[in-house]
mmCIF file of C-alpha atoms and ligand atoms in Angstrom:
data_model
loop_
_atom_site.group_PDB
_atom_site.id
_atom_site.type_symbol
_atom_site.label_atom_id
_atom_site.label_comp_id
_atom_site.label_asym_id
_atom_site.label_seq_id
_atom_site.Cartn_x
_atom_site.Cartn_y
_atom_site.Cartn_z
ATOM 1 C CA UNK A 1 3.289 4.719 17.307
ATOM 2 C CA UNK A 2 2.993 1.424 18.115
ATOM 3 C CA UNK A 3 6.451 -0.317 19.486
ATOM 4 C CA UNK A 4 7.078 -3.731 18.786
ATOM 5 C CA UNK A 5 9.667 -6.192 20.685
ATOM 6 C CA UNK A 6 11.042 -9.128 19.016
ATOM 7 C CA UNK A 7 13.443 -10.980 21.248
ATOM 8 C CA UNK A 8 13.721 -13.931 18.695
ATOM 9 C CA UNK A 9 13.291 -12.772 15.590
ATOM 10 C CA UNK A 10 13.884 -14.391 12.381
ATOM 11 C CA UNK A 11 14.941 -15.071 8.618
ATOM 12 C CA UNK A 12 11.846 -16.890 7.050
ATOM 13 C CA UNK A 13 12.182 -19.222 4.465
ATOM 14 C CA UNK A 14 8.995 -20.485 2.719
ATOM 15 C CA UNK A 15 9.197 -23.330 0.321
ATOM 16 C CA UNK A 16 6.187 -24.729 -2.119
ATOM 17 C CA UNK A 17 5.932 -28.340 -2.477
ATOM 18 C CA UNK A 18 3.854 -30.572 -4.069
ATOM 19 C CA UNK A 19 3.799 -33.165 -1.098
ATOM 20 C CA UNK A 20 6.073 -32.888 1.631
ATOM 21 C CA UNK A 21 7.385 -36.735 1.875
ATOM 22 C CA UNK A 22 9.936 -37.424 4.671
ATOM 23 C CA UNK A 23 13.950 -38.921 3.341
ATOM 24 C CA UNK A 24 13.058 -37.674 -0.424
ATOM 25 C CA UNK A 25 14.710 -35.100 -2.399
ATOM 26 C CA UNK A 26 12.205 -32.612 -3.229
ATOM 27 C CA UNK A 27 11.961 -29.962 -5.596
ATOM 28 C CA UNK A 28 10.390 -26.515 -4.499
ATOM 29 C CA UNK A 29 7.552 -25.125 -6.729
ATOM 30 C CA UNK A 30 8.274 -22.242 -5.299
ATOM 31 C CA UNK A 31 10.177 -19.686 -2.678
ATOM 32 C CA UNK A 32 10.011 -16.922 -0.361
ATOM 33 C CA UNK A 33 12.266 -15.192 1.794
ATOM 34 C CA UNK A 34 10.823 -12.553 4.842
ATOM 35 C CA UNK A 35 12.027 -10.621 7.616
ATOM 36 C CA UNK A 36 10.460 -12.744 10.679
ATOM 37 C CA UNK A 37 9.780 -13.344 14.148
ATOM 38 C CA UNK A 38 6.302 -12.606 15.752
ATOM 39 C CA UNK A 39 6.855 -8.479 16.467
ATOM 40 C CA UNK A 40 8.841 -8.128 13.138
ATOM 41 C CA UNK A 41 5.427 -9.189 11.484
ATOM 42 C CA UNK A 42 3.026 -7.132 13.427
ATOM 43 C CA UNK A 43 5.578 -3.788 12.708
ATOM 44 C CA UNK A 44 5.074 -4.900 9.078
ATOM 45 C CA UNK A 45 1.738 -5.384 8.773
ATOM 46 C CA UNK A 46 0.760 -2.036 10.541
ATOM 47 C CA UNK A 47 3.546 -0.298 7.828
ATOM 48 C CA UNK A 48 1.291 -1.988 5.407
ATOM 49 C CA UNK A 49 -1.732 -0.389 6.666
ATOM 50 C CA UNK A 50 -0.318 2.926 7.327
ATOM 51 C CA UNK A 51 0.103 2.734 10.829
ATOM 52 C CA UNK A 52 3.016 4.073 12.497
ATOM 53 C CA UNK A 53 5.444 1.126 14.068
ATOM 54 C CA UNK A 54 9.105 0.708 15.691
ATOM 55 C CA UNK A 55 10.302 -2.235 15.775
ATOM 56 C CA UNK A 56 12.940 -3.620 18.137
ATOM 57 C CA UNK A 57 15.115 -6.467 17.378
ATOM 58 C CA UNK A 58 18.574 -8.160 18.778
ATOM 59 C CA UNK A 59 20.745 -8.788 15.438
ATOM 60 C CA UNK A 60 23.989 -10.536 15.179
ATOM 61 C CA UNK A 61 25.713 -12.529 12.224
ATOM 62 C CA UNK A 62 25.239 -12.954 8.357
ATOM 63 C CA UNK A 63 21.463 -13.537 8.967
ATOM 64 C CA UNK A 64 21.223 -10.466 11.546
ATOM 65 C CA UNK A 65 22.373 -8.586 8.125
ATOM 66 C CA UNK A 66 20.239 -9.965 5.960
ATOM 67 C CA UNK A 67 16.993 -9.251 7.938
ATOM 68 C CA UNK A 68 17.924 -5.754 8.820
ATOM 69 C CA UNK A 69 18.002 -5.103 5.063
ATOM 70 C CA UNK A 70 14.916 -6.992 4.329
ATOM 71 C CA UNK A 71 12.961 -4.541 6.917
ATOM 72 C CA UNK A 72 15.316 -1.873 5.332
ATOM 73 C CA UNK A 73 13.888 -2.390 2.286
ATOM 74 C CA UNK A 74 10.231 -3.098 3.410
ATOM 75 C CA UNK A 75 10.713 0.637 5.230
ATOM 76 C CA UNK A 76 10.153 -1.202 8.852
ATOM 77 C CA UNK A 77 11.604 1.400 11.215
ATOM 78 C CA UNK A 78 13.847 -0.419 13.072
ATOM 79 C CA UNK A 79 16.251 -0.393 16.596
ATOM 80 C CA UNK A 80 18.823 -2.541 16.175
ATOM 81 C CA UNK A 81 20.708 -3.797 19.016
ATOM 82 C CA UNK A 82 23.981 -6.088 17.873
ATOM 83 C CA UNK A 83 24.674 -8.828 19.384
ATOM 84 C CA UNK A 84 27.431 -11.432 19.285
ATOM 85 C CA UNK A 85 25.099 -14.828 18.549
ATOM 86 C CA UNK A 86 23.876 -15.137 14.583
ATOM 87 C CA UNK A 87 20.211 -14.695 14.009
ATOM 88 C CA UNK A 88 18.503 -18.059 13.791
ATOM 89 C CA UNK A 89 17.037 -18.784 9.903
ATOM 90 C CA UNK A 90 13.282 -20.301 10.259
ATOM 91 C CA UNK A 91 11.624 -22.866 7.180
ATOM 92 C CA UNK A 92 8.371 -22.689 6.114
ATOM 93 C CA UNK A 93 7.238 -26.113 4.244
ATOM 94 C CA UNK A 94 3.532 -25.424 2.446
ATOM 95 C CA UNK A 95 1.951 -27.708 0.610
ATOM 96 C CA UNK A 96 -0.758 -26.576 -1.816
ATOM 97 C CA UNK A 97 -4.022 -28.111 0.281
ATOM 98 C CA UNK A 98 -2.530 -25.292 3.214
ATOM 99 C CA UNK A 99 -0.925 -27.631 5.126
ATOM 100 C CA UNK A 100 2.157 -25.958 6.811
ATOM 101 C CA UNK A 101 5.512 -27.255 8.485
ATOM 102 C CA UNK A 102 7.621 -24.975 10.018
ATOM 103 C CA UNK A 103 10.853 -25.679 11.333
ATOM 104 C CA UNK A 104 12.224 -23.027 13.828
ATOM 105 C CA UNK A 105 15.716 -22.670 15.414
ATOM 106 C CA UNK A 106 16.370 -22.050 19.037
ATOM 107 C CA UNK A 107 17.842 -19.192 18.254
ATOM 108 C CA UNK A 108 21.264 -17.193 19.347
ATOM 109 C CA UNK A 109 21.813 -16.790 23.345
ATOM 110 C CA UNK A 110 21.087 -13.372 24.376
ATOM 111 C CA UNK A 111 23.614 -12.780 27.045
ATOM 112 C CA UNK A 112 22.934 -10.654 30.289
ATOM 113 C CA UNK A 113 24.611 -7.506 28.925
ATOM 114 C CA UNK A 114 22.383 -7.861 25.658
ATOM 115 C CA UNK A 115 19.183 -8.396 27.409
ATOM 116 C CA UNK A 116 19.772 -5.412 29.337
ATOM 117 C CA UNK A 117 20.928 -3.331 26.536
ATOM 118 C CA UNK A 118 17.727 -4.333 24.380
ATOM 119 C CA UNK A 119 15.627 -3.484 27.668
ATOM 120 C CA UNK A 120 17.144 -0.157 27.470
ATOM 121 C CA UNK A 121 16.215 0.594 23.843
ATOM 122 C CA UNK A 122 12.789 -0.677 24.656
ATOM 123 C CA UNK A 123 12.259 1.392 27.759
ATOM 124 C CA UNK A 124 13.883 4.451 25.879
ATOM 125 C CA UNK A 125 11.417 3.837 22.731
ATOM 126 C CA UNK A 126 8.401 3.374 25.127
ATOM 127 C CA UNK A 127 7.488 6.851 26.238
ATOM 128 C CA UNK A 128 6.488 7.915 22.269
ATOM 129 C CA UNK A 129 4.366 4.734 21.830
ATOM 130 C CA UNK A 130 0.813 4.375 22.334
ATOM 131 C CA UNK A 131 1.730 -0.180 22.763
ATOM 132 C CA UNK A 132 4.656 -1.747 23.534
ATOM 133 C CA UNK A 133 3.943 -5.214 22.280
ATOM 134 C CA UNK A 134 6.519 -8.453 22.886
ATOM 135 C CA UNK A 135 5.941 -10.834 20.475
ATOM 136 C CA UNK A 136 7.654 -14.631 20.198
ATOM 137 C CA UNK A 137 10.230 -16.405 21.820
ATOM 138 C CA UNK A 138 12.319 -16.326 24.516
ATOM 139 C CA UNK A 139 15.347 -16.825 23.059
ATOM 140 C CA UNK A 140 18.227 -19.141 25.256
ATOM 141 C CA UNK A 141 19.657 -16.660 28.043
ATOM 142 C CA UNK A 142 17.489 -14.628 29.793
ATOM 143 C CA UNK A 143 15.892 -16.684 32.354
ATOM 144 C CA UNK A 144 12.057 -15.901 32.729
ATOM 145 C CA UNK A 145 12.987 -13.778 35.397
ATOM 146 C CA UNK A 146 14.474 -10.703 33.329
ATOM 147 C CA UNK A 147 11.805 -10.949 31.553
ATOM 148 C CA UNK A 148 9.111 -10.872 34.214
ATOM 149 C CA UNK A 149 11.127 -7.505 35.291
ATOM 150 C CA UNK A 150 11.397 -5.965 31.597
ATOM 151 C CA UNK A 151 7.385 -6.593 31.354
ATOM 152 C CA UNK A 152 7.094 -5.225 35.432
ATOM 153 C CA UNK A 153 8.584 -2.188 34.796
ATOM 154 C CA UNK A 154 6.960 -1.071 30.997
ATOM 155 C CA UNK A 155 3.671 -1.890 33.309
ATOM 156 C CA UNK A 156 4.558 -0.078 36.566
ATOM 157 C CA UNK A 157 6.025 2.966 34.286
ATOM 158 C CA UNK A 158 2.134 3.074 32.994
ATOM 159 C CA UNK A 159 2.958 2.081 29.594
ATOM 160 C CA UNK A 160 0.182 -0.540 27.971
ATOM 161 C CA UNK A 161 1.949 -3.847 27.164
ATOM 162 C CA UNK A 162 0.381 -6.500 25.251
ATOM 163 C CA UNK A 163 2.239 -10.144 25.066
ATOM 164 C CA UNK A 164 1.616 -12.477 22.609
ATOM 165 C CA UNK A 165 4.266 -15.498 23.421
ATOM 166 C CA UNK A 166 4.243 -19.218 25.179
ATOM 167 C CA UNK A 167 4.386 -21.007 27.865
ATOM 168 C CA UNK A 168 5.947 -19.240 31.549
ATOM 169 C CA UNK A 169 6.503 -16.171 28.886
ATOM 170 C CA UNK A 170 2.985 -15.928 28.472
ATOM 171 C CA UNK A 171 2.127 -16.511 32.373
ATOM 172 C CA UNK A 172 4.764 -13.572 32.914
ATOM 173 C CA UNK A 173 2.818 -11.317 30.701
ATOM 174 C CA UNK A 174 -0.532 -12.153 32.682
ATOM 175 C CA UNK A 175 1.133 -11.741 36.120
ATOM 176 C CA UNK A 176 3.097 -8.245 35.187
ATOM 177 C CA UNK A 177 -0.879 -7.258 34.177
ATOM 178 C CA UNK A 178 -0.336 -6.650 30.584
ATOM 179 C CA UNK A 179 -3.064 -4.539 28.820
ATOM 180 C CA UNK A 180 -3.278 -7.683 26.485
ATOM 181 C CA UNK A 181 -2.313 -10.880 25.359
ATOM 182 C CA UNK A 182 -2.574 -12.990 22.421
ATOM 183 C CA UNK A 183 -2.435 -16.511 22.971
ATOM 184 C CA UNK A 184 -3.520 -19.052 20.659
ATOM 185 C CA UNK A 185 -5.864 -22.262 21.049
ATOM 186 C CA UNK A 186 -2.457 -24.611 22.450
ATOM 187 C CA UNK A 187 -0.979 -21.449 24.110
ATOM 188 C CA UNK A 188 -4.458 -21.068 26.034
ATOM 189 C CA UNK A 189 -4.583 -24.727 26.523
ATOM 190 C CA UNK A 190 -0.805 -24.902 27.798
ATOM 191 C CA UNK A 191 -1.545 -21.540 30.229
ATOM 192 C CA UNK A 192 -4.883 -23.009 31.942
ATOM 193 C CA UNK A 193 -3.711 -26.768 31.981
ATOM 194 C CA UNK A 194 -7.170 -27.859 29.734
ATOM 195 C CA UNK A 195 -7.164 -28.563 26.108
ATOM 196 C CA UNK A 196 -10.533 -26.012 25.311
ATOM 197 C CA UNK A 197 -13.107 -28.064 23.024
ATOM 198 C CA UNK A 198 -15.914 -25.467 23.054
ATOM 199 C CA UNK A 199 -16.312 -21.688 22.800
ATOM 200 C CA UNK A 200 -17.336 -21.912 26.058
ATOM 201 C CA UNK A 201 -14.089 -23.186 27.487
ATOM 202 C CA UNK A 202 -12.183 -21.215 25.585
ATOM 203 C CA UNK A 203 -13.849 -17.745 27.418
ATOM 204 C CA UNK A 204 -13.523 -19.528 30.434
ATOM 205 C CA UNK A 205 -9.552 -20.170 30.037
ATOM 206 C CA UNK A 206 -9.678 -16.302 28.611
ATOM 207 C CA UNK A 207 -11.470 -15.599 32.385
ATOM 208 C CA UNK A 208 -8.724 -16.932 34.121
ATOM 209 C CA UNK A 209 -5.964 -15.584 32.252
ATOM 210 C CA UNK A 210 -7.732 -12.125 33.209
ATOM 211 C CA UNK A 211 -8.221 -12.912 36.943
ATOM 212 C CA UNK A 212 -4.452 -13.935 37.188
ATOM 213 C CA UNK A 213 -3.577 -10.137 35.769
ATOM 214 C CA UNK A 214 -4.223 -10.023 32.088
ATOM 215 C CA UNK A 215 -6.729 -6.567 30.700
ATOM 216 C CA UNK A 216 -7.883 -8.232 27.983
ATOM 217 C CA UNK A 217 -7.336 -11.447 26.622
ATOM 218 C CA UNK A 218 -7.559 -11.875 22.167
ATOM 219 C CA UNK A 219 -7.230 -15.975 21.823
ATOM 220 C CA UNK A 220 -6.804 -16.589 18.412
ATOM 221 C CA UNK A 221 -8.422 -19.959 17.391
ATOM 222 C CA UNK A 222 -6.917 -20.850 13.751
ATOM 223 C CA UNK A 223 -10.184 -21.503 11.718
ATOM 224 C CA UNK A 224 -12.278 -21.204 14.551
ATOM 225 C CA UNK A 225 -11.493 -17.141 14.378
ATOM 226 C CA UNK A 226 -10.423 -15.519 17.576
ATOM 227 C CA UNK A 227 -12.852 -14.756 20.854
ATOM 228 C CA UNK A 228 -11.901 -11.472 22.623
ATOM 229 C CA UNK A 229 -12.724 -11.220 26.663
ATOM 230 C CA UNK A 230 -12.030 -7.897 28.181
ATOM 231 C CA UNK A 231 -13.908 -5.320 31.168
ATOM 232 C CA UNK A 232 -16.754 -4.928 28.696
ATOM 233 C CA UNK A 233 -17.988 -8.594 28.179
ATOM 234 C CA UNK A 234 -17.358 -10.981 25.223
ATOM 235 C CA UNK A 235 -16.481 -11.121 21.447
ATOM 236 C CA UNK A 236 -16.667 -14.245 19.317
ATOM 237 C CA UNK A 237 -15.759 -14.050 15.366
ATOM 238 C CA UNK A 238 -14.606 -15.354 12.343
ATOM 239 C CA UNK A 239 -13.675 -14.486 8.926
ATOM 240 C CA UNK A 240 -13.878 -17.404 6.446
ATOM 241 C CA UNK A 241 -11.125 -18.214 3.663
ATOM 242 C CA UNK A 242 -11.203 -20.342 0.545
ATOM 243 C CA UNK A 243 -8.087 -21.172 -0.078
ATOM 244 C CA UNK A 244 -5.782 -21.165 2.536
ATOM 245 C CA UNK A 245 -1.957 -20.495 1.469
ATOM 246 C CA UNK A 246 0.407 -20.188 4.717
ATOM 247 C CA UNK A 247 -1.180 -19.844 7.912
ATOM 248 C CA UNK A 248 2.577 -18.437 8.936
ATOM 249 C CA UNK A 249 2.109 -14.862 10.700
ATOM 250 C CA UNK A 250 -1.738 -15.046 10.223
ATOM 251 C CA UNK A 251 -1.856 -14.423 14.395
ATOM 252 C CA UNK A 252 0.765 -11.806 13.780
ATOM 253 C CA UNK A 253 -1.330 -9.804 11.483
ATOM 254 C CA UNK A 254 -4.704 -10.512 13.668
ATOM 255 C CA UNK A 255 -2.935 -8.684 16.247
ATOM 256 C CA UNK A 256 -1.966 -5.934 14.744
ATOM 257 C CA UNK A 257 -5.303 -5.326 12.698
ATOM 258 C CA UNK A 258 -6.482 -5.450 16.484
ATOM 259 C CA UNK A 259 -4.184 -3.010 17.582
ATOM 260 C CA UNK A 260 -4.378 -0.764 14.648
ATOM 261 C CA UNK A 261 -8.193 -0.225 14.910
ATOM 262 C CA UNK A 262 -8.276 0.697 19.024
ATOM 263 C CA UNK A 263 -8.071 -2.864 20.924
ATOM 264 C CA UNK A 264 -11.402 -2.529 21.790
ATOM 265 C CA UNK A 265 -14.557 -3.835 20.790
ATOM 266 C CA UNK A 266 -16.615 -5.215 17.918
ATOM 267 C CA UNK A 267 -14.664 -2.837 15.875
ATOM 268 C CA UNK A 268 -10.956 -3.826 17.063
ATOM 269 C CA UNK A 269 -12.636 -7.451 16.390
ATOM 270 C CA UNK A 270 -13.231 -7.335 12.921
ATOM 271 C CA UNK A 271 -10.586 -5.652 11.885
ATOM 272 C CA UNK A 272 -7.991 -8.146 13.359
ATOM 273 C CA UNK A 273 -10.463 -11.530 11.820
ATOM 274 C CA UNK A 274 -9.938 -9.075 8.399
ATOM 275 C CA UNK A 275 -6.283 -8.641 8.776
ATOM 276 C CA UNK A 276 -5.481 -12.533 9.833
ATOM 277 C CA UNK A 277 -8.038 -13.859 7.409
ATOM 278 C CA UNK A 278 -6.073 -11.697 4.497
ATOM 279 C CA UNK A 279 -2.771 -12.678 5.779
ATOM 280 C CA UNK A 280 -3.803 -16.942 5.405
ATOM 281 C CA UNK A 281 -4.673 -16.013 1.860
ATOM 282 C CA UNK A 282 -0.769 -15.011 0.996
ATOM 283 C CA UNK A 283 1.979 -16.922 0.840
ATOM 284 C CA UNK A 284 4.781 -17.134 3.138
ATOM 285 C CA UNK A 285 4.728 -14.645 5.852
ATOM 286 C CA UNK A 286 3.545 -11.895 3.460
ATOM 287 C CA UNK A 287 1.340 -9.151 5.440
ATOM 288 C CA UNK A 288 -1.844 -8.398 3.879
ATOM 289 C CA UNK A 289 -2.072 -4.446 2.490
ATOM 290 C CA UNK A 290 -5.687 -2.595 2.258
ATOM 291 C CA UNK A 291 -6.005 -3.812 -1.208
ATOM 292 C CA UNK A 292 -5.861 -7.507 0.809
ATOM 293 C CA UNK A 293 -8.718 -6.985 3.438
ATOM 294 C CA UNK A 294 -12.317 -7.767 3.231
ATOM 295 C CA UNK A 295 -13.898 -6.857 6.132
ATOM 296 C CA UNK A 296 -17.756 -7.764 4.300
ATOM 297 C CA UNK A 297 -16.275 -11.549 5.145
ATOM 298 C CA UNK A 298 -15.979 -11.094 8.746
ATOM 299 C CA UNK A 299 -19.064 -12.018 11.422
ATOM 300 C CA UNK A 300 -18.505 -11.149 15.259
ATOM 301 C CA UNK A 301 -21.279 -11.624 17.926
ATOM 302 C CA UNK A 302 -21.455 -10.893 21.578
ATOM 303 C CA UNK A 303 -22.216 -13.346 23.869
ATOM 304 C CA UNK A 304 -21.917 -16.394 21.404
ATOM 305 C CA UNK A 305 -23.088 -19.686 21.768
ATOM 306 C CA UNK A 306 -20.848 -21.506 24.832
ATOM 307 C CA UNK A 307 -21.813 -24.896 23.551
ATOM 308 C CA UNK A 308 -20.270 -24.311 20.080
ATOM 309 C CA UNK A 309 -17.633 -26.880 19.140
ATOM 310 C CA UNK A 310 -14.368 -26.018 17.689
ATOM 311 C CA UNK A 311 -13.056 -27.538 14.631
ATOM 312 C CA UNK A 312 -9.583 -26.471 14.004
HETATM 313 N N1 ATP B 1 -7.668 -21.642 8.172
HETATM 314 C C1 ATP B 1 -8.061 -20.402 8.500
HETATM 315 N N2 ATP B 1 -9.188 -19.876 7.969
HETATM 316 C C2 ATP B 1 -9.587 -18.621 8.297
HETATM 317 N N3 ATP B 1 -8.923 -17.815 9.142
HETATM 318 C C3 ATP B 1 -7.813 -18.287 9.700
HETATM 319 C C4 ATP B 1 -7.320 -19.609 9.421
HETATM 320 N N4 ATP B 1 -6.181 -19.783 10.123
HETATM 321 C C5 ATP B 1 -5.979 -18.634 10.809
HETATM 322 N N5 ATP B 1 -6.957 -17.741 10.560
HETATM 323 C C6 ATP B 1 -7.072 -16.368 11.068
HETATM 324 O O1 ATP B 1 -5.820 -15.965 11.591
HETATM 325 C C7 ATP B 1 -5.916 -15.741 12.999
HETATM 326 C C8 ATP B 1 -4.679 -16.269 13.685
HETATM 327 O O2 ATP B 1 -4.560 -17.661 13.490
HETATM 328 P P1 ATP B 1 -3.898 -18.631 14.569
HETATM 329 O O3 ATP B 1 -4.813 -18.814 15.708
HETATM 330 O O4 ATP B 1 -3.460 -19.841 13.825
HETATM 331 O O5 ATP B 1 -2.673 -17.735 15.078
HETATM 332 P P2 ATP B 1 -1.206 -18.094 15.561
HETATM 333 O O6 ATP B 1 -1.101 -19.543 15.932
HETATM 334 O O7 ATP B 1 -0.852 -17.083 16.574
HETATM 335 O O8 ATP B 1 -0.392 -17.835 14.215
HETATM 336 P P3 ATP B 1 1.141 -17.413 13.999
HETATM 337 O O9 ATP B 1 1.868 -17.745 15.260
HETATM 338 O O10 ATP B 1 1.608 -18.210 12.823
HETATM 339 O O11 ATP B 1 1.120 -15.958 13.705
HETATM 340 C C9 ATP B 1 -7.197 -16.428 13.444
HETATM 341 O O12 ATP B 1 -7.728 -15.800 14.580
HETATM 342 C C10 ATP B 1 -8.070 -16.268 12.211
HETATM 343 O O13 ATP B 1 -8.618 -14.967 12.211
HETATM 344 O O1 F1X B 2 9.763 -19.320 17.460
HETATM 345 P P1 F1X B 2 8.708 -18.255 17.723
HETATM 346 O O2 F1X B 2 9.319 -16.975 18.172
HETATM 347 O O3 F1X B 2 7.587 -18.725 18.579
HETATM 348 O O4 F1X B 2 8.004 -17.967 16.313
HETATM 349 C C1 F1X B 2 8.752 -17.450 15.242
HETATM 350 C C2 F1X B 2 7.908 -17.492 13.997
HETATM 351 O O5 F1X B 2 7.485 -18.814 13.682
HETATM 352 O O6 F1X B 2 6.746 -16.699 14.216
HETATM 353 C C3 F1X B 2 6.410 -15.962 13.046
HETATM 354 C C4 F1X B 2 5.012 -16.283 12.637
HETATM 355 O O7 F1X B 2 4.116 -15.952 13.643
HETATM 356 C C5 F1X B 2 7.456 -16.313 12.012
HETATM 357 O O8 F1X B 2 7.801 -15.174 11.267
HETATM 358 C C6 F1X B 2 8.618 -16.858 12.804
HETATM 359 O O9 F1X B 2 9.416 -17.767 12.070
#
């Protein structure tokens, strides 16, 4: 079982426009409304695929409602913990060329109490899984410093943690000695202080992150597909896609295809490039199913070319 952690999490709201055009009315070609938040996704997307998932989330308010019966519905095991703030409501803008604008809230306060009482139900929920993985935001209230202790002790109770968030969450993550984290391209850029331009500075920002405490470091590079540094060397790879639809969740479901096949390896690799690669070709934040992956699309190499620009 894999046990995801969603301190932030979400109501998504993805609307199709023709153009987006700033002080216009415009009219919506089309709608979508998902459970979200970062570890909401990746619990859906391994329920997708058959893979066993918990997923814990802080829920408070009309919206708090509404996504616990949208992962009702979707069959997301969840743990709820209430909580007296509403749960923040997140827009999706796409425009039909891929281009995405997403407008997030801050998000309800998590008080003290809360924070400790969704620590507990993560601590509790951590001895059946085989990852606990905190995904997202930090929402306002906990000060970096309960979480630094809530990733210290799932670490120093030997449980593997990966961390896929921003900023000093991220840098907690590292220093706690997570298993794994996800960062993407401005993530890696905002944790090393250098905006990568190559492959080659991307593994060596991925270097650092793993002498400062991190197992194994998955960057995830948009277009560019994702390059995966861990004890056993490098992975570079990418999985191409026609028509991009909503990028929204696409890291989400790399992660989780990563997770789902081991974490490790060429393997781990493709699968995640299949799984994100599937998950830009649906709309919203839809998680791709099998009948979504094609893993004859995706290319990984070891030790790839350092000099190799990226694009996206
Ligand atoms: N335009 C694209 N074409 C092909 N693959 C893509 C594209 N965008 C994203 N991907 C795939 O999805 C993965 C995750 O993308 P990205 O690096 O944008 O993650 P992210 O910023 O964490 O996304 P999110 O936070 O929305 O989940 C990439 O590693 C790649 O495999
Ligand atoms: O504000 P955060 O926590 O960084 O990101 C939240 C979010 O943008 O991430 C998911 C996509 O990865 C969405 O479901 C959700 O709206």
């Amino acid at each position: 079982m894999i046990l995801t952690v969603t301190l932030n999490p979400s109501v998504d709201r993805a609307l199709e426009v023709d153009v987006l055009v700033r002080g216009e009315v415009l009219r919506a070609a089309d709608s979508h409304i998902d459970p979200g938040g970062k570890g909401v996704n990746v619990s859906r997307a391994l329920l997708a695929n058959g893979v066993r998932s918990t997923a814990v989330v802080p829920t408070g308010g009309a919206e708090g409602e509404q996504l616990v019966d949208l992962l009702n519905a979707e069959g997301v095991d969840l743990l709820s913990v209430p909580i007296a703030g509403r749960t923040r409501s997140n827009i999706t803008v796409a425009e039909p060329d891929g281009t995405v604008t997403k407008i997030n809230e801050a998000g309800p306060v998590l008080s003290d109490a809360e924070f400790a009482q969704v620590s507990k139900a993560v601590l509790d929920a951590a001895a059946q899984a085989d990852w606990v993985v905190i995904c997202g935001s930090l929402p306002p209230g906990p000060g970096i410093d309960a979480f630094t202790d809530l990733c210290s002790r799932l670490v120093g109770a030997g449980y593997r943690l990966a961390v896929d968030s921003s900023g000093p969450a991220l840098l907690a993550g590292v220093a706690a000695g997570a298993a794994l984290v996800k960062p993407n391209r401005e993530e890696l850029a905002e944790a090393v202080g250098a905006e990568p331009a190559t492959l080659g500075d991307v593994i060596e920002a991925c270097r650092r992150l793993r002498a400062a405490g991190a197992g194994a470091v998955l960057a995830s590079l948009g277009a560019d597909g994702a390059v995966l540094v861990d004890a056993d060397g490098v992975l570079a790879g990418a999985s191409p896609v026609s028509v991009p639809r909503s990028t929204v969740g696409a890291g989400d479901a790399m992660l989780a295809g990563f997770l789902a096949a081991g974490a490790r390896g060429a393997e781990a690799l493709t699968e995640g490039l299949a799984w994100g690669a599937a998950a830009v070709s649906l709309p919203g934040s839809r998680m791709p199913t099998p009948a979504d992956l094609d893993r004859t699309q995706v290319r990984v190499t070891p030790d790839p070319d350092p000099s190799r620009p990226l694009h996206s």
